[in-house]
Amino acid sequence: MRTVAIINQKGGCGKTTSAINLAACLAKLGHKTLLVDMDPQGHCATGLAVPEEQVERTILDTLIEEGDVIGKVPTKPARITDIVWQIASDFDLAPSNVKLAAFEPMFAGRPGRELRLHQALDAVSDKYDWCVIDCPPGVGALTFNALYAADECIVPVETGYFSLHGLARMLETLEELKDIAGKSIAVRILPTMYDTRTKLAREVLTELRQRFGDSLMKSVINFNTKLKEAASFGQPITEYDPGSRGFKDFVSLARELMGTPVTNTPAVSGEPMSRPAELVQRARQLAQIANSKFGGSETFTREPATANETSTAPVPEAIIQRLPDQKPQPSTQEKLEAIYGVRQVGGSVEFSCQFDDAETVMVAGDFNNWSAVTPMQPGTRPGMFKTVLPLAPGRYRYRLIVDGDWVTDPHNTYVEANQFGELNNIVEVG
């Protein structure tokens, strides 16, 4: 059985969507596939229409030991085969719920706690061809269990500005966990939510390809409303719309994985820079490029190369040490906030965003019942859209509708997840 962990500390990057639909496509292609939800939020069950009230046993039951107590009730350990739900032919789900959050305090200090999932999966390794693990958005005992059990991991990366900064930290974490576990995990980066209509997305994808080469998957998950609709109906894209762009993207991803062998090697003390460490190096450089190329003139000092450094990618001319007599320039974030986003102006709220090549942009939220959408007018810059709404004091959720597609406002990082596994933006009016 080949085991793939889908991991990213950052939320809203398409992690659960990727896990569900990758597993569904592997099964569609004739491979017996197990999807394991290691996230206490239990979004895999929600996205596959598994009734929460009918889930009696979860992945937690396969991780515990004899005599452990769940919900004040002593519980006996279970096998994976005892807790799975059959979603479709060749497609099983090992569900999760909020009780899984008890794993970390329950097993604190116990020897071998990081091997619990590996042992549970090893018992069914002859029953499945593939196992896809959806990891929680964070680093802890659950994520470490997933990585210890995995042969390889996929890091979904949204093709946006802020994701480039989170990528470096994510790869650093993988490097640290690799050292702790004493194993080298094959790392692949998957571009997600790619919107070819925007110049930023196209440039980010180009930079990812230049920086990460063969570590970047050839498959790209395009922004597709059918994927969101499928989740809201509790179906994988294989059942909801097999003719959609989203289906084609995930079938392509599954086929790429099937044709790509795992090339793990044991960690060896004193070896040259490991593959994950090299990826960290490149991700740091990419974050610097993002500040310079996508945000303006913020610049950085390049650290001297070490004896173990193998990445030879040149650093752009713009990324140089600022001269002493130059005045500090506003940061990228400060520049973006000065132009775009959402801000209170007197008794009204101004919404401003940038979508290159978009014809129409509208805003919908609590303030207009999510249905009486409010058109945004072209602004003073190409691709800029603005509107001003009088809003009473309170807390409001909203999203943007770009040429008919519902999207999260990329210029407002105050977000929360909704029932469809997507992100609503939040604005608070004083």
GROMACS .gro file of C-alpha atoms in nm:
model
  430
    1MET     CA    1   0.000   0.000   0.000
    2ARG     CA    2   0.134   0.340  -0.098
    3THR     CA    3   0.055   0.615   0.152
    4VAL     CA    4   0.031   0.985   0.066
    5ALA     CA    5  -0.014   1.261   0.328
    6ILE     CA    6  -0.178   1.586   0.217
    7ILE     CA    7  -0.031   1.851   0.444
    8ASN     CA    8  -0.013   2.225   0.487
    9GLN     CA    9  -0.012   2.433   0.805
   10LYS     CA   10  -0.204   2.703   0.619
   11GLY     CA   11  -0.581   2.670   0.590
   12GLY     CA   12  -0.779   2.754   0.279
   13CYS     CA   13  -0.531   2.602   0.033
   14GLY     CA   14  -0.755   2.320  -0.089
   15LYS     CA   15  -0.607   2.050   0.134
   16THR     CA   16  -0.926   1.856   0.215
   17THR     CA   17  -1.065   1.908  -0.135
   18SER     CA   18  -0.741   1.763  -0.272
   19ALA     CA   19  -0.749   1.465  -0.035
   20ILE     CA   20  -1.111   1.374  -0.110
   21ASN     CA   21  -1.090   1.407  -0.487
   22LEU     CA   22  -0.746   1.249  -0.525
   23ALA     CA   23  -0.869   0.943  -0.333
   24ALA     CA   24  -1.189   0.933  -0.539
   25CYS     CA   25  -0.997   0.950  -0.868
   26LEU     CA   26  -0.752   0.678  -0.765
   27ALA     CA   27  -1.052   0.457  -0.689
   28LYS     CA   28  -1.216   0.557  -1.017
   29LEU     CA   29  -0.903   0.435  -1.196
   30GLY     CA   30  -0.945   0.092  -1.038
   31HIS     CA   31  -0.723   0.118  -0.730
   32LYS     CA   32  -0.857   0.014  -0.390
   33THR     CA   33  -0.817   0.339  -0.193
   34LEU     CA   34  -0.851   0.436   0.173
   35LEU     CA   35  -0.901   0.800   0.274
   36VAL     CA   36  -0.797   0.868   0.635
   37ASP     CA   37  -0.916   1.187   0.803
   38MET     CA   38  -0.665   1.296   1.069
   39ASP     CA   39  -0.829   1.637   1.116
   40PRO     CA   40  -1.055   1.670   1.424
   41GLN     CA   41  -1.281   1.900   1.221
   42GLY     CA   42  -1.401   1.593   1.030
   43HIS     CA   43  -1.440   1.773   0.699
   44CYS     CA   44  -1.381   1.459   0.490
   45ALA     CA   45  -1.700   1.304   0.628
   46THR     CA   46  -1.888   1.630   0.571
   47GLY     CA   47  -1.759   1.655   0.215
   48LEU     CA   48  -1.871   1.297   0.145
   49ALA     CA   49  -2.219   1.324   0.301
   50VAL     CA   50  -2.144   1.089   0.590
   51PRO     CA   51  -2.401   1.176   0.862
   52GLU     CA   52  -2.211   1.295   1.169
   53GLU     CA   53  -2.471   1.153   1.408
   54GLN     CA   54  -2.426   0.807   1.257
   55VAL     CA   55  -2.049   0.796   1.296
   56GLU     CA   56  -2.005   0.577   1.603
   57ARG     CA   57  -1.636   0.489   1.568
   58THR     CA   58  -1.363   0.700   1.410
   59ILE     CA   59  -0.993   0.687   1.333
   60LEU     CA   60  -0.931   0.767   1.700
   61ASP     CA   61  -1.062   0.420   1.792
   62THR     CA   62  -0.781   0.266   1.587
   63LEU     CA   63  -0.513   0.474   1.759
   64ILE     CA   64  -0.601   0.414   2.124
   65GLU     CA   65  -0.478   0.136   2.351
   66GLU     CA   66  -0.666  -0.105   2.576
   67GLY     CA   67  -0.818   0.080   2.873
   68ASP     CA   68  -0.810   0.428   2.718
   69VAL     CA   69  -1.114   0.644   2.791
   70ILE     CA   70  -1.304   0.838   2.521
   71GLY     CA   71  -1.580   1.066   2.647
   72LYS     CA   72  -1.555   0.920   3.000
   73VAL     CA   73  -1.622   0.572   2.861
   74PRO     CA   74  -1.350   0.301   2.851
   75THR     CA   75  -1.315   0.196   2.488
   76LYS     CA   76  -1.154  -0.102   2.320
   77PRO     CA   77  -0.921  -0.042   2.025
   78ALA     CA   78  -1.068  -0.106   1.680
   79ARG     CA   79  -0.927  -0.209   1.345
   80ILE     CA   80  -0.944   0.013   1.039
   81THR     CA   81  -1.186  -0.237   0.884
   82ASP     CA   82  -1.423  -0.186   1.180
   83ILE     CA   83  -1.461   0.189   1.136
   84VAL     CA   84  -1.450   0.255   0.759
   85TRP     CA   85  -1.744   0.377   0.550
   86GLN     CA   86  -1.771   0.264   0.190
   87ILE     CA   87  -1.813   0.577  -0.021
   88ALA     CA   88  -1.800   0.415  -0.364
   89SER     CA   89  -1.657   0.113  -0.536
   90ASP     CA   90  -1.291   0.077  -0.423
   91PHE     CA   91  -1.323   0.393  -0.208
   92ASP     CA   92  -1.339   0.374   0.174
   93LEU     CA   93  -1.325   0.651   0.435
   94ALA     CA   94  -1.185   0.628   0.787
   95PRO     CA   95  -1.374   0.925   0.937
   96SER     CA   96  -1.284   1.167   1.212
   97ASN     CA   97  -1.466   1.397   1.450
   98VAL     CA   98  -1.388   1.643   1.726
   99LYS     CA   99  -1.300   1.363   1.970
  100LEU     CA  100  -0.976   1.311   1.777
  101ALA     CA  101  -0.847   1.630   1.942
  102ALA     CA  102  -0.815   1.424   2.263
  103PHE     CA  103  -0.538   1.214   2.109
  104GLU     CA  104  -0.255   1.454   2.188
  105PRO     CA  105  -0.325   1.502   2.562
  106MET     CA  106  -0.421   1.134   2.597
  107PHE     CA  107  -0.090   1.010   2.456
  108ALA     CA  108   0.137   1.283   2.594
  109GLY     CA  109   0.457   1.121   2.717
  110ARG     CA  110   0.370   0.770   2.599
  111PRO     CA  111   0.647   0.587   2.414
  112GLY     CA  112   0.567   0.502   2.054
  113ARG     CA  113   0.279   0.750   2.027
  114GLU     CA  114   0.404   0.868   1.689
  115LEU     CA  115   0.368   0.516   1.547
  116ARG     CA  116   0.000   0.460   1.627
  117LEU     CA  117  -0.134   0.540   1.278
  118HIS     CA  118   0.150   0.355   1.109
  119GLN     CA  119   0.062   0.042   1.307
  120ALA     CA  120  -0.310   0.075   1.233
  121LEU     CA  121  -0.249   0.114   0.860
  122ASP     CA  122   0.007  -0.167   0.851
  123ALA     CA  123  -0.268  -0.407   0.956
  124VAL     CA  124  -0.467  -0.330   0.637
  125SER     CA  125  -0.180  -0.273   0.396
  126ASP     CA  126  -0.277  -0.586   0.200
  127LYS     CA  127  -0.635  -0.466   0.153
  128TYR     CA  128  -0.565  -0.133  -0.020
  129ASP     CA  129  -0.345  -0.011  -0.304
  130TRP     CA  130  -0.343   0.352  -0.187
  131CYS     CA  131  -0.398   0.541   0.135
  132VAL     CA  132  -0.453   0.919   0.129
  133ILE     CA  133  -0.425   1.102   0.463
  134ASP     CA  134  -0.584   1.442   0.519
  135CYS     CA  135  -0.373   1.616   0.784
  136PRO     CA  136  -0.492   1.888   1.023
  137PRO     CA  137  -0.390   2.251   0.953
  138GLY     CA  138  -0.115   2.258   1.215
  139VAL     CA  139   0.179   2.063   1.352
  140GLY     CA  140   0.131   1.825   1.643
  141ALA     CA  141   0.104   1.460   1.732
  142LEU     CA  142  -0.165   1.394   1.469
  143THR     CA  143   0.040   1.545   1.185
  144PHE     CA  144   0.351   1.364   1.305
  145ASN     CA  145   0.158   1.033   1.304
  146ALA     CA  146   0.050   1.100   0.947
  147LEU     CA  147   0.403   1.179   0.829
  148TYR     CA  148   0.549   0.878   1.008
  149ALA     CA  149   0.299   0.656   0.827
  150ALA     CA  150   0.344   0.820   0.487
  151ASP     CA  151   0.574   0.727   0.202
  152GLU     CA  152   0.541   1.075   0.055
  153CYS     CA  153   0.358   1.399   0.112
  154ILE     CA  154   0.189   1.652  -0.112
  155VAL     CA  155   0.188   2.019  -0.011
  156PRO     CA  156  -0.104   2.203  -0.176
  157VAL     CA  157  -0.005   2.563  -0.245
  158GLU     CA  158  -0.258   2.823  -0.350
  159THR     CA  159  -0.118   3.030  -0.637
  160GLY     CA  160  -0.138   3.357  -0.447
  161TYR     CA  161   0.101   3.603  -0.286
  162PHE     CA  162   0.072   3.501   0.080
  163SER     CA  163   0.103   3.129   0.010
  164LEU     CA  164   0.464   3.177  -0.103
  165HIS     CA  165   0.561   3.289   0.246
  166GLY     CA  166   0.383   2.997   0.414
  167LEU     CA  167   0.551   2.747   0.182
  168ALA     CA  168   0.897   2.808   0.328
  169ARG     CA  169   0.774   2.750   0.683
  170MET     CA  170   0.588   2.435   0.581
  171LEU     CA  171   0.896   2.286   0.419
  172GLU     CA  172   1.105   2.377   0.724
  173THR     CA  173   0.859   2.185   0.940
  174LEU     CA  174   0.880   1.882   0.712
  175GLU     CA  175   1.258   1.894   0.739
  176GLU     CA  176   1.240   1.904   1.119
  177LEU     CA  177   0.995   1.615   1.133
  178LYS     CA  178   1.208   1.417   0.892
  179ASP     CA  179   1.505   1.456   1.124
  180ILE     CA  180   1.302   1.351   1.428
  181ALA     CA  181   1.155   1.049   1.254
  182GLY     CA  182   1.487   0.947   1.101
  183LYS     CA  183   1.331   0.904   0.758
  184SER     CA  184   1.330   1.102   0.436
  185ILE     CA  185   0.984   1.170   0.298
  186ALA     CA  186   0.936   1.244  -0.070
  187VAL     CA  187   0.795   1.599  -0.093
  188ARG     CA  188   0.591   1.724  -0.386
  189ILE     CA  189   0.428   2.064  -0.426
  190LEU     CA  190   0.082   2.090  -0.583
  191PRO     CA  191  -0.042   2.426  -0.722
  192THR     CA  192  -0.410   2.470  -0.633
  193MET     CA  193  -0.688   2.724  -0.689
  194TYR     CA  194  -0.508   2.840  -1.002
  195ASP     CA  195  -0.700   3.116  -1.180
  196THR     CA  196  -0.548   3.168  -1.520
  197ARG     CA  197  -0.742   3.495  -1.557
  198THR     CA  198  -0.523   3.673  -1.302
  199LYS     CA  199  -0.174   3.793  -1.380
  200LEU     CA  200  -0.058   3.722  -1.023
  201ALA     CA  201  -0.155   3.355  -1.041
  202ARG     CA  202   0.025   3.312  -1.374
  203GLU     CA  203   0.342   3.474  -1.241
  204VAL     CA  204   0.334   3.275  -0.916
  205LEU     CA  205   0.301   2.948  -1.108
  206THR     CA  206   0.592   3.046  -1.331
  207GLU     CA  207   0.812   3.121  -1.030
  208LEU     CA  208   0.713   2.791  -0.863
  209ARG     CA  209   0.813   2.601  -1.177
  210GLN     CA  210   1.145   2.781  -1.204
  211ARG     CA  211   1.230   2.731  -0.836
  212PHE     CA  212   1.114   2.377  -0.766
  213GLY     CA  213   1.152   2.199  -1.098
  214ASP     CA  214   1.074   1.829  -1.064
  215SER     CA  215   0.952   1.873  -0.704
  216LEU     CA  216   0.657   2.070  -0.841
  217MET     CA  217   0.386   1.844  -0.974
  218LYS     CA  218   0.306   1.884  -1.341
  219SER     CA  219  -0.064   1.866  -1.256
  220VAL     CA  220  -0.233   2.191  -1.157
  221ILE     CA  221  -0.568   2.217  -0.978
  222ASN     CA  222  -0.751   2.503  -1.145
  223PHE     CA  223  -1.007   2.719  -0.971
  224ASN     CA  224  -1.336   2.545  -1.052
  225THR     CA  225  -1.677   2.611  -0.899
  226LYS     CA  226  -1.780   2.251  -0.964
  227LEU     CA  227  -1.537   2.137  -0.694
  228LYS     CA  228  -1.708   2.364  -0.442
  229GLU     CA  229  -2.052   2.258  -0.555
  230ALA     CA  230  -1.953   1.892  -0.524
  231ALA     CA  231  -1.842   1.946  -0.163
  232SER     CA  232  -2.167   2.124  -0.079
  233PHE     CA  233  -2.362   1.823  -0.212
  234GLY     CA  234  -2.141   1.578  -0.024
  235GLN     CA  235  -1.998   1.415  -0.335
  236PRO     CA  236  -1.651   1.372  -0.482
  237ILE     CA  237  -1.606   1.531  -0.821
  238THR     CA  238  -1.603   1.183  -0.978
  239GLU     CA  239  -1.974   1.152  -0.898
  240TYR     CA  240  -2.089   1.513  -0.911
  241ASP     CA  241  -1.955   1.616  -1.253
  242PRO     CA  242  -1.716   1.381  -1.435
  243GLY     CA  243  -1.714   1.620  -1.730
  244SER     CA  244  -1.584   1.917  -1.531
  245ARG     CA  245  -1.241   2.079  -1.536
  246GLY     CA  246  -1.201   1.983  -1.170
  247PHE     CA  247  -1.248   1.614  -1.252
  248LYS     CA  248  -0.991   1.630  -1.531
  249ASP     CA  249  -0.741   1.803  -1.302
  250PHE     CA  250  -0.767   1.540  -1.028
  251VAL     CA  251  -0.758   1.248  -1.271
  252SER     CA  252  -0.440   1.402  -1.411
  253LEU     CA  253  -0.299   1.427  -1.057
  254ALA     CA  254  -0.387   1.064  -0.982
  255ARG     CA  255  -0.227   0.944  -1.306
  256GLU     CA  256   0.085   1.150  -1.236
  257LEU     CA  257   0.122   0.992  -0.892
  258MET     CA  258   0.065   0.645  -1.034
  259GLY     CA  259   0.348   0.701  -1.281
  260THR     CA  260   0.587   0.856  -1.027
  261PRO     CA  261   0.776   0.607  -0.808
  262VAL     CA  262   0.860   0.693  -0.448
  263THR     CA  263   1.230   0.763  -0.402
  264ASN     CA  264   1.271   0.776  -0.025
  265THR     CA  265   1.613   0.724   0.127
  266PRO     CA  266   1.710   0.683   0.494
  267ALA     CA  267   1.847   0.991   0.662
  268VAL     CA  268   2.225   0.969   0.677
  269SER     CA  269   2.427   1.175   0.922
  270GLY     CA  270   2.666   1.413   0.753
  271GLU     CA  271   2.517   1.377   0.404
  272PRO     CA  272   2.508   1.684   0.177
  273MET     CA  273   2.198   1.897   0.183
  274SER     CA  274   1.894   1.668   0.180
  275ARG     CA  275   1.622   1.714  -0.077
  276PRO     CA  276   1.375   1.871   0.171
  277ALA     CA  277   1.646   2.107   0.296
  278GLU     CA  278   1.713   2.216  -0.060
  279LEU     CA  279   1.341   2.283  -0.106
  280VAL     CA  280   1.343   2.498   0.208
  281GLN     CA  281   1.631   2.698   0.062
  282ARG     CA  282   1.439   2.754  -0.260
  283ALA     CA  283   1.116   2.844  -0.080
  284ARG     CA  284   1.295   3.113   0.121
  285GLN     CA  285   1.434   3.261  -0.197
  286LEU     CA  286   1.091   3.247  -0.357
  287ALA     CA  287   0.938   3.438  -0.065
  288GLN     CA  288   1.202   3.706  -0.120
  289ILE     CA  289   1.120   3.718  -0.490
  290ALA     CA  290   0.752   3.753  -0.405
  291ASN     CA  291   0.818   4.063  -0.197
  292SER     CA  292   1.030   4.214  -0.470
  293LYS     CA  293   0.845   4.111  -0.784
  294PHE     CA  294   0.483   4.104  -0.673
  295GLY     CA  295   0.487   4.365  -0.402
  296GLY     CA  296   0.723   4.642  -0.505
  297SER     CA  297   1.058   4.751  -0.368
  298GLU     CA  298   1.099   4.570  -0.036
  299THR     CA  299   1.443   4.408  -0.050
  300PHE     CA  300   1.640   4.160   0.151
  301THR     CA  301   1.996   4.062   0.232
  302ARG     CA  302   2.110   3.733   0.082
  303GLU     CA  303   2.268   3.500   0.338
  304PRO     CA  304   2.616   3.373   0.243
  305ALA     CA  305   2.625   3.030   0.083
  306THR     CA  306   2.732   2.748   0.313
  307ALA     CA  307   2.948   2.453   0.229
  308ASN     CA  308   2.642   2.230   0.218
  309GLU     CA  309   2.433   2.457  -0.002
  310THR     CA  310   2.358   2.292  -0.335
  311SER     CA  311   2.095   2.526  -0.476
  312THR     CA  312   2.258   2.734  -0.747
  313ALA     CA  313   1.951   2.934  -0.851
  314PRO     CA  314   2.059   3.297  -0.889
  315VAL     CA  315   1.906   3.564  -0.669
  316PRO     CA  316   1.744   3.843  -0.877
  317GLU     CA  317   1.922   4.176  -0.901
  318ALA     CA  318   1.637   4.341  -0.709
  319ILE     CA  319   1.707   4.130  -0.400
  320ILE     CA  320   2.011   4.316  -0.270
  321GLN     CA  321   2.101   4.484   0.054
  322ARG     CA  322   1.941   4.828   0.088
  323LEU     CA  323   2.202   5.105   0.085
  324PRO     CA  324   2.248   5.286   0.420
  325ASP     CA  325   2.136   5.626   0.286
  326GLN     CA  326   1.809   5.493   0.142
  327LYS     CA  327   1.490   5.557   0.335
  328PRO     CA  328   1.298   5.243   0.440
  329GLN     CA  329   1.028   5.162   0.190
  330PRO     CA  330   0.676   5.057   0.287
  331SER     CA  331   0.638   4.682   0.311
  332THR     CA  332   0.439   4.488   0.054
  333GLN     CA  333   0.157   4.433   0.298
  334GLU     CA  334   0.141   4.804   0.384
  335LYS     CA  335   0.120   4.891   0.015
  336LEU     CA  336  -0.157   4.641  -0.046
  337GLU     CA  337  -0.356   4.755   0.256
  338ALA     CA  338  -0.328   5.117   0.147
  339ILE     CA  339  -0.501   5.040  -0.183
  340TYR     CA  340  -0.705   4.721  -0.153
  341GLY     CA  341  -0.910   4.540   0.105
  342VAL     CA  342  -1.200   4.642   0.327
  343ARG     CA  343  -1.202   4.946   0.556
  344GLN     CA  344  -1.447   5.154   0.750
  345VAL     CA  345  -1.501   5.508   0.626
  346GLY     CA  346  -1.728   5.697   0.863
  347GLY     CA  347  -2.057   5.511   0.880
  348SER     CA  348  -1.985   5.311   0.565
  349VAL     CA  349  -1.753   5.030   0.459
  350GLU     CA  350  -1.540   5.046   0.144
  351PHE     CA  351  -1.463   4.723  -0.044
  352SER     CA  352  -1.174   4.739  -0.292
  353CYS     CA  353  -1.009   4.455  -0.485
  354GLN     CA  354  -0.791   4.380  -0.787
  355PHE     CA  355  -0.885   4.116  -1.047
  356ASP     CA  356  -0.702   4.148  -1.376
  357ASP     CA  357  -0.913   4.054  -1.682
  358ALA     CA  358  -1.233   4.027  -1.476
  359GLU     CA  359  -1.548   4.172  -1.636
  360THR     CA  360  -1.774   4.179  -1.331
  361VAL     CA  361  -1.708   4.166  -0.956
  362MET     CA  362  -1.985   4.163  -0.696
  363VAL     CA  363  -1.997   4.131  -0.318
  364ALA     CA  364  -2.244   3.921  -0.121
  365GLY     CA  365  -2.270   3.859   0.250
  366ASP     CA  366  -2.474   3.881   0.568
  367PHE     CA  367  -2.552   4.244   0.488
  368ASN     CA  368  -2.748   4.157   0.171
  369ASN     CA  369  -2.872   3.809   0.267
  370TRP     CA  370  -2.611   3.647   0.039
  371SER     CA  371  -2.848   3.679  -0.255
  372ALA     CA  372  -2.907   4.048  -0.329
  373VAL     CA  373  -2.553   4.078  -0.465
  374THR     CA  374  -2.401   4.424  -0.486
  375PRO     CA  375  -2.206   4.510  -0.805
  376MET     CA  376  -1.863   4.668  -0.760
  377GLN     CA  377  -1.764   4.951  -0.992
  378PRO     CA  378  -1.435   4.984  -1.183
  379GLY     CA  379  -1.176   5.179  -0.985
  380THR     CA  380  -0.898   5.415  -1.080
  381ARG     CA  381  -0.650   5.138  -1.170
  382PRO     CA  382  -0.681   4.868  -1.440
  383GLY     CA  383  -0.849   4.563  -1.291
  384MET     CA  384  -0.957   4.749  -0.978
  385PHE     CA  385  -1.315   4.724  -0.845
  386LYS     CA  386  -1.471   4.923  -0.559
  387THR     CA  387  -1.799   4.978  -0.378
  388VAL     CA  388  -1.908   5.155  -0.060
  389LEU     CA  389  -2.192   5.017   0.156
  390PRO     CA  390  -2.358   5.178   0.458
  391LEU     CA  391  -2.339   4.913   0.733
  392ALA     CA  392  -2.460   4.927   1.091
  393PRO     CA  393  -2.212   4.831   1.366
  394GLY     CA  394  -2.160   4.457   1.385
  395ARG     CA  395  -1.969   4.159   1.249
  396TYR     CA  396  -2.032   4.056   0.888
  397ARG     CA  397  -1.929   3.765   0.667
  398TYR     CA  398  -1.890   3.813   0.292
  399ARG     CA  399  -1.742   3.672  -0.030
  400LEU     CA  400  -1.675   3.808  -0.378
  401ILE     CA  401  -1.830   3.687  -0.704
  402VAL     CA  402  -1.586   3.726  -0.994
  403ASP     CA  403  -1.740   3.663  -1.336
  404GLY     CA  404  -1.991   3.431  -1.170
  405ASP     CA  405  -1.739   3.241  -0.954
  406TRP     CA  406  -1.754   3.272  -0.574
  407VAL     CA  407  -1.408   3.351  -0.432
  408THR     CA  408  -1.251   3.462  -0.107
  409ASP     CA  409  -1.137   3.825  -0.102
  410PRO     CA  410  -0.757   3.788  -0.143
  411HIS     CA  411  -0.698   4.131   0.012
  412ASN     CA  412  -0.863   4.053   0.346
  413THR     CA  413  -0.685   3.790   0.558
  414TYR     CA  414  -0.953   3.795   0.831
  415VAL     CA  415  -1.139   3.476   0.740
  416GLU     CA  416  -1.330   3.183   0.887
  417ALA     CA  417  -1.436   2.849   0.743
  418ASN     CA  418  -1.796   2.795   0.637
  419GLN     CA  419  -2.003   2.477   0.620
  420PHE     CA  420  -1.882   2.405   0.267
  421GLY     CA  421  -1.514   2.393   0.363
  422GLU     CA  422  -1.451   2.731   0.200
  423LEU     CA  423  -1.341   3.059   0.357
  424ASN     CA  424  -1.568   3.354   0.426
  425ASN     CA  425  -1.409   3.696   0.477
  426ILE     CA  426  -1.494   3.886   0.792
  427VAL     CA  427  -1.541   4.261   0.845
  428GLU     CA  428  -1.617   4.419   1.180
  429VAL     CA  429  -1.786   4.758   1.184
  430GLY     CA  430  -1.748   4.971   1.497
   0.00000   0.00000   0.00000
